Coordinates of C-alpha atoms and ligand atoms in Angstrom, one line a residue:
M1 CA -42.4 -34.6 21.7
K2 CA -41.9 -31.1 20.4
A3 CA -40.1 -30.3 17.2
S4 CA -39.7 -27.3 14.9
I5 CA -39.7 -27.8 11.2
V6 CA -38.8 -25.4 8.5
V7 CA -41.0 -25.8 5.4
L8 CA -39.7 -24.7 2.0
P9 CA -42.5 -25.2 -0.5
G10 CA -40.4 -23.7 -3.3
D11 CA -41.7 -23.4 -6.9
G12 CA -44.1 -25.1 -9.4
I13 CA -46.0 -28.0 -7.8
G14 CA -43.8 -27.6 -4.6
P15 CA -46.3 -25.6 -2.7
E16 CA -49.2 -28.0 -3.8
V17 CA -47.5 -31.1 -2.5
T18 CA -45.9 -29.7 0.7
R19 CA -49.4 -28.4 1.7
E20 CA -50.7 -31.9 1.5
A21 CA -47.8 -33.4 3.4
L22 CA -48.4 -30.9 6.2
R23 CA -52.0 -32.0 6.5
V24 CA -50.8 -35.6 7.0
L25 CA -48.1 -34.6 9.5
K26 CA -50.5 -32.5 11.5
A27 CA -53.0 -35.3 11.6
V28 CA -50.5 -37.8 12.8
A29 CA -49.0 -35.3 15.4
Q30 CA -52.5 -34.7 16.8
K31 CA -53.3 -38.3 16.9
K32 CA -50.1 -39.2 18.8
G33 CA -49.9 -36.1 20.9
H34 CA -46.8 -34.4 19.4
E35 CA -46.3 -30.7 19.0
L36 CA -44.8 -30.0 15.6
R37 CA -44.2 -26.3 14.8
F38 CA -44.0 -25.4 11.1
T39 CA -42.3 -22.3 9.8
E40 CA -42.7 -21.6 6.1
R41 CA -39.9 -19.8 4.2
L42 CA -39.0 -18.9 0.6
M43 CA -36.3 -20.9 -1.2
G44 CA -35.7 -21.3 -4.9
G45 CA -37.2 -19.1 -7.7
C46 CA -39.7 -17.6 -5.3
S47 CA -36.8 -16.4 -3.2
I48 CA -35.0 -15.0 -6.2
D49 CA -38.1 -13.0 -7.0
A50 CA -38.4 -11.6 -3.5
H51 CA -34.8 -11.2 -2.4
G52 CA -32.6 -11.6 -5.5
V53 CA -31.0 -14.9 -4.2
A54 CA -32.3 -18.4 -4.1
L55 CA -31.5 -19.0 -0.4
T56 CA -31.0 -16.1 2.0
D57 CA -28.6 -16.4 4.9
E58 CA -31.5 -15.9 7.3
V59 CA -33.4 -18.9 5.9
L60 CA -30.3 -21.1 5.9
K61 CA -29.7 -20.1 9.6
E62 CA -33.3 -21.0 10.5
C63 CA -32.9 -24.3 8.7
Q64 CA -29.7 -25.0 10.6
A65 CA -31.4 -24.2 13.9
S66 CA -34.4 -26.4 13.2
D67 CA -35.0 -30.1 13.9
A68 CA -35.8 -30.9 10.2
V69 CA -36.4 -29.2 6.9
L70 CA -39.2 -30.3 4.5
L71 CA -38.9 -29.1 0.9
G72 CA -41.2 -29.2 -2.1
A73 CA -39.3 -28.5 -5.3
V74 CA -37.5 -25.6 -6.9
G75 CA -37.0 -24.2 -10.4
G76 CA -39.1 -23.4 -13.5
P77 CA -38.9 -21.8 -16.9
K78 CA -39.1 -18.3 -15.4
W79 CA -35.6 -18.7 -14.0
D80 CA -34.1 -20.9 -16.7
D81 CA -32.1 -18.4 -18.7
P82 CA -28.7 -20.2 -19.1
K83 CA -27.0 -16.8 -18.8
A84 CA -28.7 -16.0 -15.4
K85 CA -26.3 -15.4 -12.5
V86 CA -28.7 -16.7 -9.9
R87 CA -30.6 -19.9 -10.3
P88 CA -33.2 -21.6 -8.1
E89 CA -31.0 -24.8 -7.9
Q90 CA -28.2 -22.8 -6.2
G91 CA -30.6 -22.5 -3.2
L92 CA -31.0 -26.3 -3.1
L93 CA -27.3 -27.0 -3.4
G94 CA -26.5 -24.3 -0.8
L95 CA -29.0 -25.8 1.6
R96 CA -27.6 -29.3 1.2
K97 CA -24.1 -28.0 1.7
G98 CA -25.1 -25.7 4.5
L99 CA -26.8 -28.5 6.4
G100 CA -23.9 -30.9 5.7
V101 CA -26.3 -33.6 4.5
F102 CA -23.9 -35.7 2.7
A103 CA -26.1 -38.8 2.2
N104 CA -29.3 -38.7 0.2
L105 CA -31.4 -41.8 0.8
R106 CA -33.7 -42.7 -2.1
P107 CA -35.7 -45.8 -1.4
V108 CA -37.4 -47.4 -4.5
R109 CA -40.1 -49.9 -3.9
V110 CA -42.5 -51.3 -6.4
H111 CA -46.0 -51.6 -5.1
E112 CA -47.7 -54.9 -6.2
Q113 CA -50.7 -52.9 -7.5
L114 CA -48.6 -50.6 -9.6
L115 CA -46.7 -53.3 -11.6
D116 CA -48.6 -52.3 -14.7
S117 CA -47.9 -48.6 -14.3
S118 CA -44.3 -49.0 -15.2
P119 CA -43.1 -49.5 -18.8
I120 CA -40.9 -52.3 -17.5
K121 CA -42.2 -55.8 -17.7
P122 CA -44.0 -56.8 -14.4
D123 CA -42.0 -60.0 -13.9
R124 CA -38.9 -58.0 -13.6
L125 CA -40.4 -55.6 -11.1
R126 CA -41.7 -58.1 -8.6
G127 CA -39.9 -57.8 -5.3
V128 CA -38.0 -54.7 -6.2
D129 CA -36.8 -52.9 -3.0
I130 CA -33.8 -50.8 -3.5
L131 CA -32.2 -48.1 -1.4
V132 CA -30.0 -45.8 -3.4
I133 CA -27.7 -43.7 -1.3
R134 CA -26.5 -40.8 -3.3
E135 CA -23.5 -38.8 -2.1
L136 CA -24.9 -35.3 -1.9
T137 CA -22.4 -32.6 -0.9
G138 CA -19.3 -33.5 -3.1
G139 CA -18.4 -34.8 -6.5
L140 CA -19.1 -33.2 -9.8
Y141 CA -21.8 -30.9 -8.4
F142 CA -19.4 -29.1 -6.0
G143 CA -15.8 -29.7 -7.4
Q144 CA -13.7 -26.6 -8.0
P145 CA -12.7 -25.2 -10.3
K146 CA -15.7 -24.9 -12.5
G147 CA -16.4 -22.2 -15.0
R148 CA -15.7 -20.8 -18.4
D149 CA -12.7 -19.4 -20.2
R150 CA -11.2 -19.2 -23.6
K151 CA -8.8 -21.8 -24.9
D152 CA -7.1 -21.8 -28.4
G153 CA -9.7 -19.3 -29.6
H154 CA -12.7 -21.3 -28.4
E155 CA -15.0 -20.8 -25.5
R156 CA -14.5 -23.6 -23.0
A157 CA -16.5 -24.8 -20.0
F158 CA -15.3 -27.1 -17.3
D159 CA -16.5 -28.8 -14.1
T160 CA -14.4 -30.8 -11.6
L161 CA -15.2 -34.2 -10.2
E162 CA -13.3 -34.4 -6.9
Y163 CA -13.6 -36.5 -3.8
S164 CA -11.5 -36.6 -0.6
D165 CA -11.2 -40.0 1.1
F166 CA -13.3 -38.9 4.1
E167 CA -16.2 -37.9 1.9
V168 CA -16.3 -41.3 0.3
Q169 CA -15.7 -43.2 3.6
R170 CA -18.6 -41.6 5.6
V171 CA -21.2 -42.2 2.9
V172 CA -20.0 -45.8 2.2
E173 CA -20.0 -46.5 5.9
L174 CA -23.5 -45.3 6.2
A175 CA -24.5 -47.6 3.3
F176 CA -23.0 -50.5 5.2
R177 CA -24.8 -49.6 8.4
L178 CA -28.1 -49.4 6.6
A179 CA -27.4 -52.6 4.7
K180 CA -27.1 -54.5 7.9
A181 CA -30.8 -53.8 8.7
R182 CA -31.7 -55.0 5.2
K183 CA -30.4 -57.8 3.0
K184 CA -26.7 -57.2 3.8
K185 CA -25.8 -56.4 0.3
V186 CA -24.1 -53.2 -1.0
T187 CA -23.5 -52.3 -4.6
S188 CA -20.9 -49.5 -4.9
V189 CA -21.3 -47.8 -8.3
D190 CA -18.5 -45.9 -10.0
K191 CA -16.6 -45.4 -13.2
A192 CA -13.3 -46.8 -12.0
N193 CA -12.2 -47.9 -15.5
V194 CA -12.0 -44.2 -16.5
L195 CA -12.1 -41.8 -13.6
E196 CA -9.4 -41.3 -10.9
S197 CA -12.0 -40.1 -8.4
S198 CA -13.8 -43.4 -9.0
R199 CA -10.7 -45.4 -8.4
L200 CA -10.4 -43.7 -5.0
W201 CA -14.1 -44.4 -4.4
R202 CA -13.6 -48.1 -5.2
Q203 CA -10.5 -48.4 -3.0
I204 CA -12.3 -46.9 0.0
A205 CA -15.5 -48.9 -0.6
A206 CA -13.3 -52.0 -0.7
D207 CA -11.6 -51.0 2.6
V208 CA -15.0 -50.4 4.3
G209 CA -16.1 -53.8 2.9
G210 CA -13.1 -55.5 4.3
R211 CA -14.0 -54.2 7.8
N212 CA -17.6 -55.4 7.4
P213 CA -17.3 -59.0 6.2
D214 CA -21.0 -59.7 7.1
V215 CA -22.1 -57.5 4.2
A216 CA -21.6 -58.6 0.6
L217 CA -20.0 -55.8 -1.4
D218 CA -19.8 -55.6 -5.2
H219 CA -18.5 -52.9 -7.4
M220 CA -20.4 -52.0 -10.5
L221 CA -19.6 -49.5 -13.3
V222 CA -22.3 -46.8 -13.6
D223 CA -23.1 -47.7 -17.2
T224 CA -23.7 -51.3 -16.2
A225 CA -25.7 -50.2 -13.2
A226 CA -27.9 -48.1 -15.5
M227 CA -28.7 -51.2 -17.5
R228 CA -29.1 -53.6 -14.5
L229 CA -31.6 -51.2 -13.0
V230 CA -34.1 -52.0 -15.8
T231 CA -33.0 -55.5 -16.7
S232 CA -32.7 -57.0 -13.2
P233 CA -33.7 -54.4 -10.6
A234 CA -34.8 -57.1 -8.1
T235 CA -31.2 -58.2 -7.6
M236 CA -30.2 -54.8 -6.2
D237 CA -30.4 -53.8 -2.6
V238 CA -28.3 -51.0 -1.2
V239 CA -26.7 -48.9 -3.9
V240 CA -24.1 -46.2 -3.0
T241 CA -22.7 -43.8 -5.5
E242 CA -21.3 -40.4 -6.5
N243 CA -23.5 -37.3 -6.5
M244 CA -24.3 -37.0 -10.2
F245 CA -24.4 -40.8 -10.9
G246 CA -27.0 -41.0 -8.1
D247 CA -29.0 -38.1 -9.6
I248 CA -29.3 -39.9 -12.9
L249 CA -29.8 -43.4 -11.6
T250 CA -32.6 -42.4 -9.2
D251 CA -34.6 -40.7 -12.0
E252 CA -34.1 -43.9 -13.9
A253 CA -35.1 -46.0 -10.9
S254 CA -38.3 -44.0 -10.4
V255 CA -39.6 -45.6 -13.6
L256 CA -39.7 -48.9 -11.7
A257 CA -42.1 -47.4 -9.2
G258 CA -44.6 -46.4 -11.9
S259 CA -44.2 -42.7 -11.4
M260 CA -41.6 -40.2 -10.3
G261 CA -44.3 -38.7 -8.1
M262 CA -44.1 -41.7 -5.8
L263 CA -40.6 -41.4 -4.5
P264 CA -39.4 -39.7 -1.3
S265 CA -35.9 -38.9 -0.2
A266 CA -34.1 -38.1 3.0
S267 CA -30.8 -36.2 3.2
I268 CA -28.9 -36.7 6.3
G269 CA -25.5 -35.8 7.8
E270 CA -23.4 -36.7 10.8
K271 CA -25.6 -34.5 13.1
G272 CA -28.1 -31.7 12.8
P273 CA -31.3 -31.4 10.9
G274 CA -32.1 -33.6 7.9
L275 CA -33.6 -32.4 4.7
Y276 CA -36.6 -34.2 3.2
E277 CA -37.9 -33.8 -0.3
P278 CA -39.6 -35.8 -3.0
I279 CA -37.2 -36.7 -5.8
H280 CA -39.4 -35.1 -8.5
G281 CA -38.9 -31.5 -9.7
S282 CA -41.2 -28.5 -9.8
A283 CA -43.1 -29.9 -12.8
P284 CA -44.1 -26.5 -14.4
D285 CA -46.3 -28.2 -16.9
I286 CA -48.8 -29.3 -14.3
A287 CA -48.2 -26.6 -11.7
G288 CA -51.3 -24.8 -10.4
K289 CA -53.6 -27.5 -11.7
G290 CA -54.0 -29.4 -8.4
I291 CA -53.2 -32.8 -10.0
A292 CA -49.7 -33.5 -8.8
N293 CA -49.1 -36.7 -6.9
P294 CA -48.5 -35.8 -3.2
V295 CA -47.2 -39.3 -2.3
G296 CA -43.5 -38.5 -2.8
T297 CA -43.7 -35.6 -0.4
V298 CA -46.0 -37.4 2.1
L299 CA -43.5 -40.3 2.2
S300 CA -40.7 -37.8 2.6
S301 CA -42.4 -36.5 5.7
A302 CA -42.6 -40.0 7.0
M303 CA -38.8 -40.4 6.5
M304 CA -38.5 -37.1 8.4
L305 CA -40.4 -38.5 11.4
R306 CA -38.2 -41.6 11.3
H307 CA -34.7 -40.2 10.7
S308 CA -34.8 -36.7 12.3
L309 CA -37.4 -37.0 15.0
G310 CA -37.1 -40.7 16.0
L311 CA -40.8 -41.2 15.5
T312 CA -40.6 -44.7 13.9
A313 CA -44.1 -45.8 14.7
E314 CA -45.6 -42.6 13.4
A315 CA -43.6 -42.9 10.2
K316 CA -45.0 -46.4 9.8
V317 CA -48.6 -45.1 10.2
I318 CA -48.1 -42.7 7.3
E319 CA -46.4 -45.4 5.1
D320 CA -49.1 -47.9 5.9
A321 CA -51.8 -45.4 5.0
V322 CA -50.2 -44.6 1.7
D323 CA -49.8 -48.3 1.0
R324 CA -53.4 -49.1 1.7
A325 CA -54.6 -46.2 -0.4
I326 CA -52.6 -47.5 -3.3
T327 CA -53.7 -51.1 -2.7
E328 CA -57.3 -49.9 -2.7
G329 CA -57.0 -48.2 -6.0
C330 CA -56.5 -44.5 -5.2
R331 CA -54.6 -43.0 -8.1
T332 CA -53.6 -39.5 -9.2
R333 CA -53.2 -38.7 -13.0
D334 CA -49.6 -39.8 -13.2
L335 CA -50.7 -43.3 -12.3
G336 CA -53.6 -43.3 -14.7
G337 CA -56.2 -42.3 -12.1
A338 CA -58.4 -39.2 -11.7
L339 CA -57.8 -38.1 -8.1
T340 CA -56.6 -34.5 -7.5
T341 CA -53.7 -33.8 -5.2
T342 CA -56.1 -33.0 -2.3
Q343 CA -58.3 -36.0 -2.9
M344 CA -55.4 -38.3 -2.9
T345 CA -54.3 -36.9 0.4
D346 CA -57.9 -37.2 1.7
E347 CA -57.7 -40.9 0.9
I348 CA -54.4 -41.2 2.8
L349 CA -55.8 -39.3 5.8
K350 CA -58.8 -41.6 6.0
R351 CA -56.5 -44.6 6.3
L352 CA -54.2 -43.2 9.1
S353 CA -54.5 -45.7 12.0
Ligands
IPM1 C1 -32.6 -33.8 -7.5 C2 -32.7 -32.7 -8.5 C3 -31.6 -31.7 -8.2 C4 -30.3 -32.3 -8.3 C5 -31.6 -30.4 -9.1 C6 -33.0 -29.7 -9.0 C7 -30.5 -29.5 -8.7 O1 -32.5 -33.2 -9.8 O2 -32.8 -33.5 -6.3 O3 -32.4 -34.9 -7.9 O4 -29.7 -32.5 -9.4 O5 -29.8 -32.8 -7.2
MG2 MG1 -32.6 -35.3 -9.9

């Protein structure tokens, strides 16, 4: 098959990890006779430096016209001034919105060999296989109004957590569809004891649950979910939740996997290209050192093959190679090893079948 992919390496370790994912993608494409065309573009802090905005209209259009978008990470201290009008993160949010990718799939699996890399006790980690589905284009990140004003002589800041019924329904329905191919269990996470938006969320989740009696649905408050993720993570399967709740819970869940550097994500919408990115950030502290873990981005590229290009077998080839590399002891620094970013990828490449 032929496909065109826009690559947005971004900032910090972004370029280091996307470079490695491309090596893996190119190797798999060559092995299986596919023609993948990659176009690299600026997004994030690097785009602010070059064009004054984090995402230009041209780049967004190219992304919209592509088959899939692969992203590294954005942001860094250089653009972190709280008073700045333009921020790298605006590019990422604009891209998610502009592509209409309302569902962010973040699978969290614990590799048997990495049980000791997590600060959580190994007996709690065994068998963990969670799919967090984070709503990505609504909620607190996008609600209007947001801003600052003055009230009673004080400076005031405000954000809005808003959801329309259809936004909740489509992401919860996706969660149920994906649950059917797994353990048929959905946990819908909200804060319905306090937030009106969560009460709507819960009501709609219950409706969708009613139409899908073959899937077990439970509702959990987000604070409880945060606790359960570390006390009994193996009891969770598909988790679906609001944008910011999902952001927070997936950083927490990454601890289960031993390192944030391990976790991939896929953002998908109704139609059109998907967006694929590791869940980690630009890690300015290790940028340029060549020691970042490429696995999260490599596995994101596998998700891209599966979800956007329909190349299931090829995705599996990458996932199996990563799995074997980990089983056979290949480790970057974040996992207590000594392999560089490139060496870790070499190990994965050697194991592509
Ligand atoms: C993530 C990141 C982003 C988010 C930031 C960089 C805007 O934390 O993808 O989880 O909050 O969505
Ligand atoms: Mg995050």
